[in-house]
Every structure is written in structure tokens, then in C-alpha cells.
PDB file of C-alpha atoms and ligand atoms in Angstrom:
ATOM      1  CA  MET A 265       5.087  46.238 -77.035  1.00 90.00           C
ATOM      2  CA  LYS A 266       7.604  44.055 -79.097  1.00 97.00           C
ATOM      3  CA  LEU A 267       6.669  45.268 -82.445  1.00 98.00           C
ATOM      4  CA  TYR A 268       9.613  42.789 -83.989  1.00 98.00           C
ATOM      5  CA  ASP A 269       7.605  39.855 -82.459  1.00 98.00           C
ATOM      6  CA  PRO A 270       5.947  38.174 -85.557  1.00 98.00           C
ATOM      7  CA  SER A 271       2.708  37.074 -83.477  1.00 98.00           C
ATOM      8  CA  VAL A 272       2.383  40.924 -82.478  1.00 98.00           C
ATOM      9  CA  ILE A 273       2.697  41.727 -86.235  1.00 98.00           C
ATOM     10  CA  ARG A 274       0.115  39.521 -87.049  1.00 98.00           C
ATOM     11  CA  LEU A 275      -2.043  40.832 -84.273  1.00 98.00           C
ATOM     12  CA  ILE A 276      -1.863  44.361 -85.710  1.00 97.00           C
ATOM     13  CA  LYS A 277      -2.344  43.277 -89.223  1.00 97.00           C
ATOM     14  CA  ASN A 278      -5.389  41.671 -88.224  1.00 97.00           C
ATOM     15  CA  LYS A 279      -6.692  44.504 -86.065  1.00 97.00           C
ATOM     16  CA  TYR A 280      -6.196  46.772 -88.966  1.00 98.00           C
ATOM     17  CA  GLY A 281      -6.824  44.648 -92.011  1.00 97.00           C
ATOM     18  CA  PHE A 282      -3.391  45.536 -93.046  1.00 98.00           C
ATOM     19  CA  ARG A 283      -1.742  44.034 -95.918  1.00 97.00           C
ATOM     20  CA  PHE A 284       1.743  44.091 -96.978  1.00 97.00           C
ATOM     21  CA  SER A 285       2.547  45.844-100.223  1.00 98.00           C
ATOM     22  CA  LYS A 286       5.354  44.403-102.501  1.00 97.00           C
ATOM     23  CA  SER A 287       5.492  47.463-104.602  1.00 97.00           C
ATOM     24  CA  LEU A 288       6.440  49.657-101.405  1.00 98.00           C
ATOM     25  CA  GLY A 289       9.066  47.395-100.348  1.00 97.00           C
ATOM     26  CA  GLN A 290       7.415  46.306 -97.223  1.00 98.00           C
ATOM     27  CA  ASN A 291       9.257  43.784 -95.520  1.00 98.00           C
ATOM     28  CA  PHE A 292       9.395  44.430 -91.546  1.00 98.00           C
ATOM     29  CA  LEU A 293      12.141  43.683 -89.219  1.00 98.00           C
ATOM     30  CA  THR A 294      11.313  40.754 -86.968  1.00 98.00           C
ATOM     31  CA  ASP A 295      14.997  40.427 -85.369  1.00 98.00           C
ATOM     32  CA  LYS A 296      15.709  42.257 -82.200  1.00 98.00           C
ATOM     33  CA  ASP A 297      19.685  41.640 -82.688  1.00 98.00           C
ATOM     34  CA  VAL A 298      19.580  43.436 -86.136  1.00 98.00           C
ATOM     35  CA  ILE A 299      17.502  46.170 -84.821  1.00 98.00           C
ATOM     36  CA  ASP A 300      19.975  46.634 -81.733  1.00 98.00           C
ATOM     37  CA  GLN A 301      23.098  46.444 -84.538  1.00 98.00           C
ATOM     38  CA  ILE A 302      21.248  49.275 -86.427  1.00 98.00           C
ATOM     39  CA  THR A 303      20.934  51.568 -83.383  1.00 98.00           C
ATOM     40  CA  GLU A 304      24.006  50.753 -82.245  1.00 98.00           C
ATOM     41  CA  GLY A 305      25.803  51.047 -85.221  1.00 98.00           C
ATOM     42  CA  ALA A 306      24.517  54.615 -85.730  1.00 98.00           C
ATOM     43  CA  GLU A 307      25.848  55.475 -82.590  1.00 98.00           C
ATOM     44  CA  ILE A 308      22.606  57.206 -81.636  1.00 98.00           C
ATOM     45  CA  THR A 309      22.657  59.588 -78.351  1.00 98.00           C
ATOM     46  CA  GLY A 310      20.192  61.777 -76.553  1.00 98.00           C
ATOM     47  CA  ASP A 311      21.820  64.742 -78.235  1.00 98.00           C
ATOM     48  CA  ASP A 312      20.654  63.403 -81.628  1.00 98.00           C
ATOM     49  CA  LEU A 313      17.726  64.249 -84.082  1.00 98.00           C
ATOM     50  CA  VAL A 314      17.244  60.930 -85.947  1.00 98.00           C
ATOM     51  CA  ILE A 315      15.285  61.014 -89.381  1.00 98.00           C
ATOM     52  CA  GLU A 316      13.738  57.681 -90.165  1.00 98.00           C
ATOM     53  CA  ILE A 317      12.793  56.754 -93.596  1.00 98.00           C
ATOM     54  CA  GLY A 318       9.990  54.399 -93.694  1.00 98.00           C
ATOM     55  CA  PRO A 319       9.047  53.153 -90.392  1.00 98.00           C
ATOM     56  CA  GLY A 320       6.691  50.628 -90.941  1.00 98.00           C
ATOM     57  CA  ILE A 321       4.791  49.820 -87.901  1.00 98.00           C
ATOM     58  CA  GLY A 322       7.254  51.545 -85.990  1.00 98.00           C
ATOM     59  CA  VAL A 323       9.829  48.901 -84.891  1.00 98.00           C
ATOM     60  CA  LEU A 324      12.876  50.807 -85.526  1.00 98.00           C
ATOM     61  CA  THR A 325      11.178  54.104 -84.449  1.00 98.00           C
ATOM     62  CA  GLN A 326      10.501  52.651 -81.140  1.00 98.00           C
ATOM     63  CA  ALA A 327      14.173  51.434 -80.540  1.00 98.00           C
ATOM     64  CA  ALA A 328      15.813  54.773 -82.012  1.00 98.00           C
ATOM     65  CA  ALA A 329      13.247  56.751 -79.552  1.00 98.00           C
ATOM     66  CA  GLU A 330      14.718  55.007 -76.498  1.00 98.00           C
ATOM     67  CA  LYS A 331      18.224  56.496 -77.170  1.00 98.00           C
ATOM     68  CA  ALA A 332      17.698  59.691 -79.452  1.00 98.00           C
ATOM     69  CA  GLY A 333      16.575  63.106 -78.242  1.00 98.00           C
ATOM     70  CA  LYS A 334      13.943  63.274 -80.958  1.00 98.00           C
ATOM     71  CA  VAL A 335      12.936  60.950 -83.860  1.00 98.00           C
ATOM     72  CA  VAL A 336      10.872  62.107 -87.198  1.00 98.00           C
ATOM     73  CA  SER A 337       9.874  59.319 -89.211  1.00 98.00           C
ATOM     74  CA  VAL A 338       8.800  59.457 -92.744  1.00 98.00           C
ATOM     75  CA  GLU A 339       6.316  56.889 -94.161  1.00 98.00           C
ATOM     76  CA  ILE A 340       4.427  56.924 -97.698  1.00 98.00           C
ATOM     77  CA  ASP A 341       1.717  54.365 -96.760  1.00 98.00           C
ATOM     78  CA  ARG A 342      -1.384  56.164 -94.837  1.00 98.00           C
ATOM     79  CA  ASP A 343      -2.593  52.618 -93.428  1.00 98.00           C
ATOM     80  CA  LEU A 344       0.707  52.437 -91.574  1.00 98.00           C
ATOM     81  CA  ILE A 345       0.213  56.146 -90.196  1.00 98.00           C
ATOM     82  CA  GLU A 346      -2.850  55.175 -88.597  1.00 97.00           C
ATOM     83  CA  ILE A 347      -1.082  51.976 -86.902  1.00 98.00           C
ATOM     84  CA  MET A 348       1.731  53.974 -85.845  1.00 98.00           C
ATOM     85  CA  LYS A 349      -0.760  56.133 -84.009  1.00 98.00           C
ATOM     86  CA  PHE A 350      -1.486  52.842 -81.739  1.00 97.00           C
ATOM     87  CA  THR A 351       1.938  51.034 -81.747  1.00 98.00           C
ATOM     88  CA  LEU A 352       4.026  54.452 -80.809  1.00 98.00           C
ATOM     89  CA  ASP A 353       1.591  55.716 -78.658  1.00 97.00           C
ATOM     90  CA  GLY A 354       3.142  57.411 -75.384  1.00 96.00           C
ATOM     91  CA  LEU A 355       6.262  58.219 -77.171  1.00 98.00           C
ATOM     92  CA  ASP A 356       6.624  62.002 -76.886  1.00 97.00           C
ATOM     93  CA  ASN A 357       9.787  62.403 -78.890  1.00 98.00           C
ATOM     94  CA  VAL A 358       8.556  60.945 -82.095  1.00 98.00           C
ATOM     95  CA  LYS A 359       6.968  62.515 -85.008  1.00 98.00           C
ATOM     96  CA  VAL A 360       5.488  60.803 -87.854  1.00 98.00           C
ATOM     97  CA  ILE A 361       5.094  62.648 -91.479  1.00 98.00           C
ATOM     98  CA  ASN A 362       3.128  61.112 -94.232  1.00 98.00           C
ATOM     99  CA  ASP A 363       5.293  61.716 -97.218  1.00 98.00           C
ATOM    100  CA  ASN A 364       7.206  60.387 -99.716  1.00 98.00           C
ATOM    101  CA  ILE A 365      10.879  60.623 -98.772  1.00 98.00           C
ATOM    102  CA  LEU A 366      12.020  61.287-102.397  1.00 98.00           C
ATOM    103  CA  LYS A 367       9.549  64.369-102.283  1.00 98.00           C
ATOM    104  CA  THR A 368      10.278  65.418 -98.727  1.00 98.00           C
ATOM    105  CA  ASP A 369      12.379  68.720 -98.067  1.00 98.00           C
ATOM    106  CA  ILE A 370      14.673  66.974 -95.323  1.00 98.00           C
ATOM    107  CA  ALA A 371      16.617  70.131 -94.840  1.00 98.00           C
ATOM    108  CA  GLU A 372      13.556  71.917 -93.710  1.00 98.00           C
ATOM    109  CA  ILE A 373      12.465  69.130 -91.207  1.00 98.00           C
ATOM    110  CA  ILE A 374      15.991  69.556 -89.692  1.00 98.00           C
ATOM    111  CA  ARG A 375      15.537  73.155 -89.459  1.00 98.00           C
ATOM    112  CA  GLN A 376      12.282  72.811 -87.885  1.00 98.00           C
ATOM    113  CA  GLU A 377      12.951  69.933 -85.359  1.00 98.00           C
ATOM    114  CA  LYS A 378      16.625  70.271 -84.232  1.00 97.00           C
ATOM    115  CA  GLY A 379      16.354  72.778 -81.684  1.00 96.00           C
ATOM    116  CA  ASP A 380      19.186  72.418 -79.242  1.00 97.00           C
ATOM    117  CA  LEU A 381      20.083  68.788 -80.447  1.00 98.00           C
ATOM    118  CA  THR A 382      23.703  68.719 -81.880  1.00 98.00           C
ATOM    119  CA  GLY A 383      23.880  65.659 -84.097  1.00 98.00           C
ATOM    120  CA  VAL A 384      21.203  64.500 -87.241  1.00 98.00           C
ATOM    121  CA  LYS A 385      21.291  60.937 -87.842  1.00 98.00           C
ATOM    122  CA  VAL A 386      19.329  59.146 -90.767  1.00 98.00           C
ATOM    123  CA  LEU A 387      18.436  55.818 -89.988  1.00 98.00           C
ATOM    124  CA  GLY A 388      16.054  53.140 -92.019  1.00 98.00           C
ATOM    125  CA  ASN A 389      15.283  49.863 -93.524  1.00 98.00           C
ATOM    126  CA  LEU A 390      14.843  51.250 -96.853  1.00 98.00           C
ATOM    127  CA  PRO A 391      12.307  50.300 -99.164  1.00 97.00           C
ATOM    128  CA  TYR A 392      14.773  48.493-101.502  1.00 96.00           C
ATOM    129  CA  TYR A 393      13.162  49.545-104.873  1.00 96.00           C
ATOM    130  CA  ILE A 394      14.455  53.236-104.226  1.00 98.00           C
ATOM    131  CA  THR A 395      17.518  52.594-102.456  1.00 98.00           C
ATOM    132  CA  THR A 396      20.002  54.526-104.474  1.00 97.00           C
ATOM    133  CA  PRO A 397      17.822  57.390-105.308  1.00 98.00           C
ATOM    134  CA  ILE A 398      17.281  57.977-101.531  1.00 98.00           C
ATOM    135  CA  ILE A 399      20.951  57.816-100.633  1.00 98.00           C
ATOM    136  CA  MET A 400      22.121  60.111-103.701  1.00 98.00           C
ATOM    137  CA  LYS A 401      19.313  62.317-102.486  1.00 98.00           C
ATOM    138  CA  LEU A 402      20.645  62.697 -98.985  1.00 98.00           C
ATOM    139  CA  LEU A 403      24.342  63.153-100.238  1.00 98.00           C
ATOM    140  CA  GLU A 404      23.806  65.322-103.104  1.00 97.00           C
ATOM    141  CA  ASP A 405      21.286  67.559-101.449  1.00 96.00           C
ATOM    142  CA  LYS A 406      23.335  67.600 -98.265  1.00 96.00           C
ATOM    143  CA  PRO A 407      20.373  68.720 -95.959  1.00 97.00           C
ATOM    144  CA  GLY A 408      22.620  68.338 -93.091  1.00 97.00           C
ATOM    145  CA  ALA A 409      22.644  64.844 -91.755  1.00 98.00           C
ATOM    146  CA  ASP A 410      26.002  63.647 -90.323  1.00 98.00           C
ATOM    147  CA  SER A 411      25.527  59.910 -90.772  1.00 98.00           C
ATOM    148  CA  ILE A 412      23.107  57.986 -92.710  1.00 98.00           C
ATOM    149  CA  THR A 413      22.914  54.159 -91.433  1.00 98.00           C
ATOM    150  CA  VAL A 414      20.455  51.912 -93.654  1.00 98.00           C
ATOM    151  CA  MET A 415      19.664  48.500 -94.557  1.00 98.00           C
ATOM    152  CA  MET A 416      19.584  47.786 -98.546  1.00 98.00           C
ATOM    153  CA  GLN A 417      19.840  44.636-100.552  1.00 98.00           C
ATOM    154  CA  LYS A 418      23.266  42.821 -99.836  1.00 98.00           C
ATOM    155  CA  GLU A 419      24.282  43.019-103.600  1.00 98.00           C
ATOM    156  CA  VAL A 420      23.740  46.960-103.488  1.00 98.00           C
ATOM    157  CA  ALA A 421      25.650  47.278-100.158  1.00 98.00           C
ATOM    158  CA  ASP A 422      28.665  45.381-101.694  1.00 98.00           C
ATOM    159  CA  ARG A 423      28.663  47.615-104.749  1.00 98.00           C
ATOM    160  CA  LEU A 424      28.630  50.910-102.718  1.00 98.00           C
ATOM    161  CA  ILE A 425      31.471  49.486-100.408  1.00 98.00           C
ATOM    162  CA  ALA A 426      33.637  47.873-102.940  1.00 98.00           C
ATOM    163  CA  GLY A 427      36.928  49.655-103.806  1.00 98.00           C
ATOM    164  CA  PRO A 428      39.294  49.369-106.997  1.00 98.00           C
ATOM    165  CA  GLY A 429      39.961  45.811-107.930  1.00 96.00           C
ATOM    166  CA  SER A 430      36.728  44.509-106.744  1.00 97.00           C
ATOM    167  CA  LYS A 431      34.244  43.222-109.473  1.00 95.00           C
ATOM    168  CA  VAL A 432      31.476  45.166-108.142  1.00 97.00           C
ATOM    169  CA  TYR A 433      33.243  48.593-107.859  1.00 98.00           C
ATOM    170  CA  GLY A 434      31.615  50.919-110.330  1.00 97.00           C
ATOM    171  CA  ALA A 435      30.084  54.323-110.579  1.00 97.00           C
ATOM    172  CA  ALA A 436      27.884  54.140-107.510  1.00 97.00           C
ATOM    173  CA  SER A 437      30.813  53.003-105.511  1.00 98.00           C
ATOM    174  CA  VAL A 438      32.848  55.899-106.618  1.00 98.00           C
ATOM    175  CA  SER A 439      29.696  58.466-106.272  1.00 98.00           C
ATOM    176  CA  VAL A 440      28.832  57.452-102.623  1.00 98.00           C
ATOM    177  CA  GLN A 441      32.639  57.267-101.491  1.00 98.00           C
ATOM    178  CA  TYR A 442      33.101  60.781-102.994  1.00 98.00           C
ATOM    179  CA  TYR A 443      30.451  62.056-100.343  1.00 98.00           C
ATOM    180  CA  SER A 444      30.893  59.638 -97.378  1.00 98.00           C
ATOM    181  CA  GLU A 445      32.950  57.266 -95.758  1.00 98.00           C
ATOM    182  CA  VAL A 446      31.164  53.563 -95.823  1.00 98.00           C
ATOM    183  CA  THR A 447      31.157  51.343 -93.300  1.00 98.00           C
ATOM    184  CA  ARG A 448      29.445  47.735 -93.196  1.00 98.00           C
ATOM    185  CA  ILE A 449      27.586  47.555 -89.889  1.00 98.00           C
ATOM    186  CA  ALA A 450      25.948  44.060 -90.279  1.00 98.00           C
ATOM    187  CA  ASP A 451      25.059  41.384 -92.610  1.00 98.00           C
ATOM    188  CA  VAL A 452      21.453  40.344 -92.622  1.00 98.00           C
ATOM    189  CA  SER A 453      19.691  37.299 -93.205  1.00 98.00           C
ATOM    190  CA  ARG A 454      16.215  37.275 -95.410  1.00 98.00           C
ATOM    191  CA  THR A 455      14.766  35.197 -92.345  1.00 98.00           C
ATOM    192  CA  SER A 456      15.148  38.460 -90.343  1.00 98.00           C
ATOM    193  CA  PHE A 457      11.888  39.751 -91.751  1.00 98.00           C
ATOM    194  CA  MET A 458       8.427  39.431 -92.484  1.00 98.00           C
ATOM    195  CA  PRO A 459       7.360  38.531 -95.051  1.00 97.00           C
ATOM    196  CA  GLN A 460      10.550  36.983 -95.938  1.00 97.00           C
ATOM    197  CA  PRO A 461      12.170  38.706 -98.944  1.00 97.00           C
ATOM    198  CA  LYS A 462      13.902  36.687-101.769  1.00 96.00           C
ATOM    199  CA  VAL A 463      17.199  38.310-101.124  1.00 97.00           C
ATOM    200  CA  ASP A 464      19.709  38.662 -98.280  1.00 98.00           C
ATOM    201  CA  SER A 465      20.359  42.262 -96.776  1.00 98.00           C
ATOM    202  CA  ALA A 466      23.143  44.419 -95.342  1.00 98.00           C
ATOM    203  CA  VAL A 467      23.458  47.398 -93.109  1.00 98.00           C
ATOM    204  CA  LEU A 468      26.008  50.167 -94.312  1.00 98.00           C
ATOM    205  CA  ARG A 469      26.813  53.321 -92.054  1.00 98.00           C
ATOM    206  CA  LEU A 470      27.740  56.333 -94.588  1.00 98.00           C
ATOM    207  CA  ASP A 471      29.374  59.058 -92.559  1.00 98.00           C
ATOM    208  CA  VAL A 472      28.927  62.205 -94.487  1.00 98.00           C
ATOM    209  CA  ARG A 473      32.270  63.910 -95.462  1.00 98.00           C
ATOM    210  CA  GLU A 474      32.662  67.800 -94.673  1.00 97.00           C
ATOM    211  CA  GLU A 475      34.909  67.939 -97.700  1.00 97.00           C
ATOM    212  CA  PRO A 476      34.504  65.539-100.673  1.00 98.00           C
ATOM    213  CA  ALA A 477      37.076  62.451-100.925  1.00 98.00           C
ATOM    214  CA  VAL A 478      39.168  64.201-103.752  1.00 98.00           C
ATOM    215  CA  HIS A 479      38.877  67.894-105.262  1.00 98.00           C
ATOM    216  CA  PRO A 480      38.462  67.727-109.240  1.00 98.00           C
ATOM    217  CA  VAL A 481      38.355  70.967-110.683  1.00 97.00           C
ATOM    218  CA  SER A 482      34.934  70.437-111.831  1.00 97.00           C
ATOM    219  CA  GLU A 483      32.281  67.881-109.928  1.00 96.00           C
ATOM    220  CA  LYS A 484      30.149  67.569-112.775  1.00 96.00           C
ATOM    221  CA  HIS A 485      33.159  67.019-115.330  1.00 96.00           C
ATOM    222  CA  PHE A 486      34.467  64.355-112.700  1.00 98.00           C
ATOM    223  CA  PHE A 487      31.127  62.187-112.338  1.00 98.00           C
ATOM    224  CA  GLY A 488      30.753  62.447-116.387  1.00 97.00           C
ATOM    225  CA  VAL A 489      34.141  61.053-116.551  1.00 98.00           C
ATOM    226  CA  VAL A 490      33.504  58.251-114.089  1.00 98.00           C
ATOM    227  CA  ARG A 491      30.198  57.224-115.694  1.00 97.00           C
ATOM    228  CA  ALA A 492      31.905  57.287-119.365  1.00 97.00           C
ATOM    229  CA  ALA A 493      34.764  55.027-118.060  1.00 97.00           C
ATOM    230  CA  PHE A 494      32.211  52.589-116.218  1.00 97.00           C
ATOM    231  CA  SER A 495      29.863  52.760-119.334  1.00 95.00           C
ATOM    232  CA  GLN A 496      32.073  49.846-121.305  1.00 91.00           C
ATOM    233  CA  LYS A 497      33.625  48.281-117.740  1.00 85.00           C
ATOM    234  CA  ARG A 498      35.386  45.568-119.955  1.00 90.00           C
ATOM    235  CA  LYS A 499      36.908  47.794-122.185  1.00 95.00           C
ATOM    236  CA  THR A 500      40.385  49.825-121.487  1.00 97.00           C
ATOM    237  CA  LEU A 501      40.350  53.338-120.630  1.00 98.00           C
ATOM    238  CA  LEU A 502      41.357  54.198-123.888  1.00 97.00           C
ATOM    239  CA  ASN A 503      38.275  52.611-125.684  1.00 97.00           C
ATOM    240  CA  SER A 504      35.615  53.446-122.733  1.00 97.00           C
ATOM    241  CA  LEU A 505      36.530  56.994-122.455  1.00 97.00           C
ATOM    242  CA  GLY A 506      35.836  57.708-126.091  1.00 96.00           C
ATOM    243  CA  ALA A 507      32.062  58.217-124.609  1.00 95.00           C
ATOM    244  CA  THR A 508      33.222  61.636-123.319  1.00 95.00           C
ATOM    245  CA  GLY A 509      33.619  62.496-127.148  1.00 95.00           C
ATOM    246  CA  ALA A 510      37.378  62.718-126.735  1.00 96.00           C
ATOM    247  CA  SER A 511      39.604  61.144-129.706  1.00 97.00           C
ATOM    248  CA  LYS A 512      41.867  58.675-128.920  1.00 97.00           C
ATOM    249  CA  GLU A 513      44.667  60.863-129.326  1.00 97.00           C
ATOM    250  CA  VAL A 514      43.465  63.340-126.929  1.00 97.00           C
ATOM    251  CA  ILE A 515      42.635  60.290-124.266  1.00 98.00           C
ATOM    252  CA  ARG A 516      46.207  58.934-124.844  1.00 98.00           C
ATOM    253  CA  GLU A 517      47.389  62.492-123.889  1.00 97.00           C
ATOM    254  CA  ALA A 518      45.245  63.166-120.855  1.00 98.00           C
ATOM    255  CA  LEU A 519      45.984  59.434-119.276  1.00 98.00           C
ATOM    256  CA  GLY A 520      49.859  60.165-119.886  1.00 98.00           C
ATOM    257  CA  GLU A 521      49.111  63.262-117.854  1.00 97.00           C
ATOM    258  CA  ALA A 522      47.265  61.611-115.346  1.00 98.00           C
ATOM    259  CA  GLY A 523      49.811  58.769-114.895  1.00 98.00           C
ATOM    260  CA  ILE A 524      47.438  56.090-115.916  1.00 98.00           C
ATOM    261  CA  ASP A 525      48.206  53.544-118.435  1.00 98.00           C
ATOM    262  CA  GLU A 526      45.812  53.467-121.185  1.00 97.00           C
ATOM    263  CA  LYS A 527      45.262  49.581-120.957  1.00 97.00           C
ATOM    264  CA  ARG A 528      43.715  49.990-117.585  1.00 97.00           C
ATOM    265  CA  ARG A 529      40.207  49.313-117.010  1.00 97.00           C
ATOM    266  CA  ALA A 530      37.717  51.661-115.061  1.00 98.00           C
ATOM    267  CA  GLU A 531      37.515  49.271-112.352  1.00 97.00           C
ATOM    268  CA  THR A 532      41.195  49.668-111.247  1.00 97.00           C
ATOM    269  CA  LEU A 533      40.999  53.432-110.698  1.00 98.00           C
ATOM    270  CA  SER A 534      40.777  55.082-107.411  1.00 98.00           C
ATOM    271  CA  LEU A 535      39.140  58.368-106.754  1.00 98.00           C
ATOM    272  CA  GLU A 536      42.193  60.205-107.003  1.00 98.00           C
ATOM    273  CA  ASP A 537      42.918  58.640-110.328  1.00 98.00           C
ATOM    274  CA  PHE A 538      39.487  59.391-111.516  1.00 98.00           C
ATOM    275  CA  ALA A 539      40.054  63.040-110.299  1.00 98.00           C
ATOM    276  CA  ARG A 540      43.347  63.306-112.380  1.00 98.00           C
ATOM    277  CA  VAL A 541      41.618  61.996-115.414  1.00 98.00           C
ATOM    278  CA  SER A 542      38.833  64.137-115.196  1.00 98.00           C
ATOM    279  CA  ASP A 543      41.012  67.166-114.908  1.00 98.00           C
ATOM    280  CA  ALA A 544      43.373  66.291-117.694  1.00 98.00           C
ATOM    281  CA  LEU A 545      40.690  65.660-120.210  1.00 97.00           C
ATOM    282  CA  GLU A 546      38.735  68.924-118.858  1.00 96.00           C
ATOM    283  CA  ASN A 547      42.079  70.790-119.811  1.00 95.00           C
ATOM    284  CA  ARG A 548      41.788  69.478-123.467  1.00 94.00           C
ATOM    285  CA  GLY A 549      38.180  70.382-123.773  1.00 93.00           C
ATOM    286  CA  PHE A 550      36.636  67.220-122.894  1.00 91.00           C
TER     287      PHE A 550
HETATM  288  N1  LIG B 212      11.170  50.199 -90.771  1.00 91.15           N
HETATM  289  C1  LIG B 212      10.087  49.203 -90.901  1.00 91.15           C
HETATM  290  C2  LIG B 212      10.941  47.863 -90.325  1.00 91.15           C
HETATM  291  O1  LIG B 212      11.970  47.753 -90.559  1.00 91.15           O
HETATM  292  O2  LIG B 212      10.010  46.833 -90.019  1.00 91.15           O
HETATM  293  C3  LIG B 212       9.818  49.066 -92.357  1.00 91.15           C
HETATM  294  C4  LIG B 212      10.820  48.833 -93.298  1.00 91.15           C
HETATM  295  S1  LIG B 212      10.153  48.486 -95.212  1.00 91.15           S
HETATM  296  C5  LIG B 212      11.621  47.551 -95.702  1.00 91.15           C
HETATM  297  C6  LIG B 212      10.185  50.034 -96.253  1.00 91.15           C
HETATM  298  C7  LIG B 212       8.882  50.943 -95.519  1.00 91.15           C
HETATM  299  O3  LIG B 212       9.271  52.413 -96.490  1.00 91.15           O
HETATM  300  C8  LIG B 212       7.661  50.456 -95.579  1.00 91.15           C
HETATM  301  O4  LIG B 212       7.138  51.127 -94.531  1.00 91.15           O
HETATM  302  C9  LIG B 212       7.066  51.206 -96.689  1.00 91.15           C
HETATM  303  O5  LIG B 212       5.580  51.522 -96.652  1.00 91.15           O
HETATM  304  C10 LIG B 212       7.828  52.552 -96.586  1.00 91.15           C
HETATM  305  N2  LIG B 212       8.051  53.293 -97.902  1.00 91.15           N
HETATM  306  C11 LIG B 212       8.066  52.677 -99.270  1.00 91.15           C
HETATM  307  N3  LIG B 212       8.166  53.843-100.141  1.00 91.15           N
HETATM  308  C12 LIG B 212       8.589  54.946 -99.485  1.00 91.15           C
HETATM  309  C13 LIG B 212       8.625  56.340 -99.768  1.00 91.15           C
HETATM  310  N4  LIG B 212       8.826  56.471-101.122  1.00 91.15           N
HETATM  311  N5  LIG B 212       8.720  57.370 -98.931  1.00 91.15           N
HETATM  312  C14 LIG B 212       8.665  56.978 -97.554  1.00 91.15           C
HETATM  313  N6  LIG B 212       8.330  55.636 -97.274  1.00 91.15           N
HETATM  314  C15 LIG B 212       8.458  54.724 -98.049  1.00 91.15           C
END
């Protein structure tokens, strides 16, 4: 069954009396090329366990199941669980779980389902209203995924992949790049979905790092400093770092030790720069 075909989606909708839920971010993929870009971008092989977030009626699930050893898909909408019993019938390497991904114990799924499979890849056309919480849960909790290949709103993707000097570089870019190496797989037009969303999309692949990109003395302190620095993006570091509670004198000393000009702004600092500033402030009790 071509689950990406709009006429098939309409038939399924009518058969089950299904209505798209805007609040659950239900925009289903109708573009076979994009589906191929996602599964190829994720480099799924027969040795992989795929964890899929938000399968909808199963369009990516079906494509992933052709390549993966096993696919476990987590979907919150009970109505879609019923529909997938029909659309994914006969795919014996697929398991669908009815749950909220933000509450799902992904590490436990991996423990139960991995068996002899050697890779764990997360895949999904994400529900956009919870893009960042989903990604940060996967990166911070480290349930055991090797990579995360996901569709999100284009502006969010632009932020997550941005580097120093870019206008959209911010705390989210630093957090995601601290834990993973980010690659853009595809830009996707709004016309590739049903119903058509009001925004364009992009697919990113995050390769989870075994070791974080930089090694500040304290991770928690590092993220506190990053948040403070970006909290008033247009201010110089000498001013914005005041949010850490440190005095101008202390900030001046710390920036000097880190080799960073006090007139620079947060958006010009690399992860290495932030790590040095974090350690220098921490040495001074801030
Ligand atoms: N993968 C399908 C596709 O590409 O056609 C559907 C993608 S749609 C953008 C997002 C899916 O995530 C919907 O099926 C929605 O019901 C589901 N979803 C929304 N919130 C969720 C949550 N908290 N946990 C799990 N699934 C969720």
C-alpha cells in the first residue's frame, strides 16, 4: 500500500473516520522522494534497530521496515494505532507502542528489542510542537541511540546547525552540537505534507558523540554560562555574563584568562571558547 499517496490517505481517513489533529502536529508525508531521503540519510541497514517517533499512519515505518532489522514506533494517538493494524499488516519486524514519546523509557525499549542488532537509529517526522524537548531528551538521557535523523521546522533546523557568526546561532545550537555532530540531509517544502503546514521543513541527522565536543570542568556550569551569555544576545559578554551573578571585574578577569575580548558577543563564541569562559568563571566562584 502506498501510504504516501494522498488518495490512499483520504481513503484511510474515510474508512476510519480519522481527523487530523493540529495540536498533535499531524502533517503526514506525501512525498516518496523525501521518505527515501530520510531512510537513506539515516543509512539504515539490516543490523539496525530503528526507533521511530510519531509514525502517523506508518509511511516512514513501512519504508524503514524494508531496510532495518526491527522497527519500534511510538505513537501517542490511539486512533492511529488502530489504523496501523491495517496499514502495517504483515510487516513482522515492526512493533507499535501507544505512548507519549516524552514519557517513554527509550533505553528500556532498546534493552528489550535490540537482541543481536548492532546499531540503534532514531527516525521521525517529528510533532513540531515538541521538537526541542524530544531532541534534548534523546541527547541528554543518552538511551543508546547512535544517530537521530528527524524532520523539523526549517527555522529550528537552521538554529540547531548554525555555527558562530550566524545570526541564528544560540544556546540550542551549542547544546545540540555539544552532544552530537549535525548534518543537513534535506530541505523539504510544505507541499510534501497533508494537510499542508504553514512552514517549510528540513531533515537533520545528529550523530551522537561518544564524548562531548568539549570538556568543561562542569557540564552544568557550562550550560549555565551559555544560557547567561545568550540571554541578552545583543549585549557584549562583559554585560550579558552579569546574569551569572559575577561582577564586571570578575567577568573581565575570567574573559582575560580565557583569551576572549570582553566586547565580543555570545554569537561569536565557539564551544571551545564557551568551555574556557565557563572554567575561568567557575575558578572564581561563578
Ligand atoms: N510519521 C508520519 C508521517 O510522516 O506521515 C506522521 C508525522 S506527524 C508530523 C507527527 C506524529 O507524531 C503524529 O502521528 C502525531 O500523532 C504523533 N505525536 C504527536 N505527539 C506525540 C507524542 N508526544 N508522542 C508520540 N507521538 C506523538
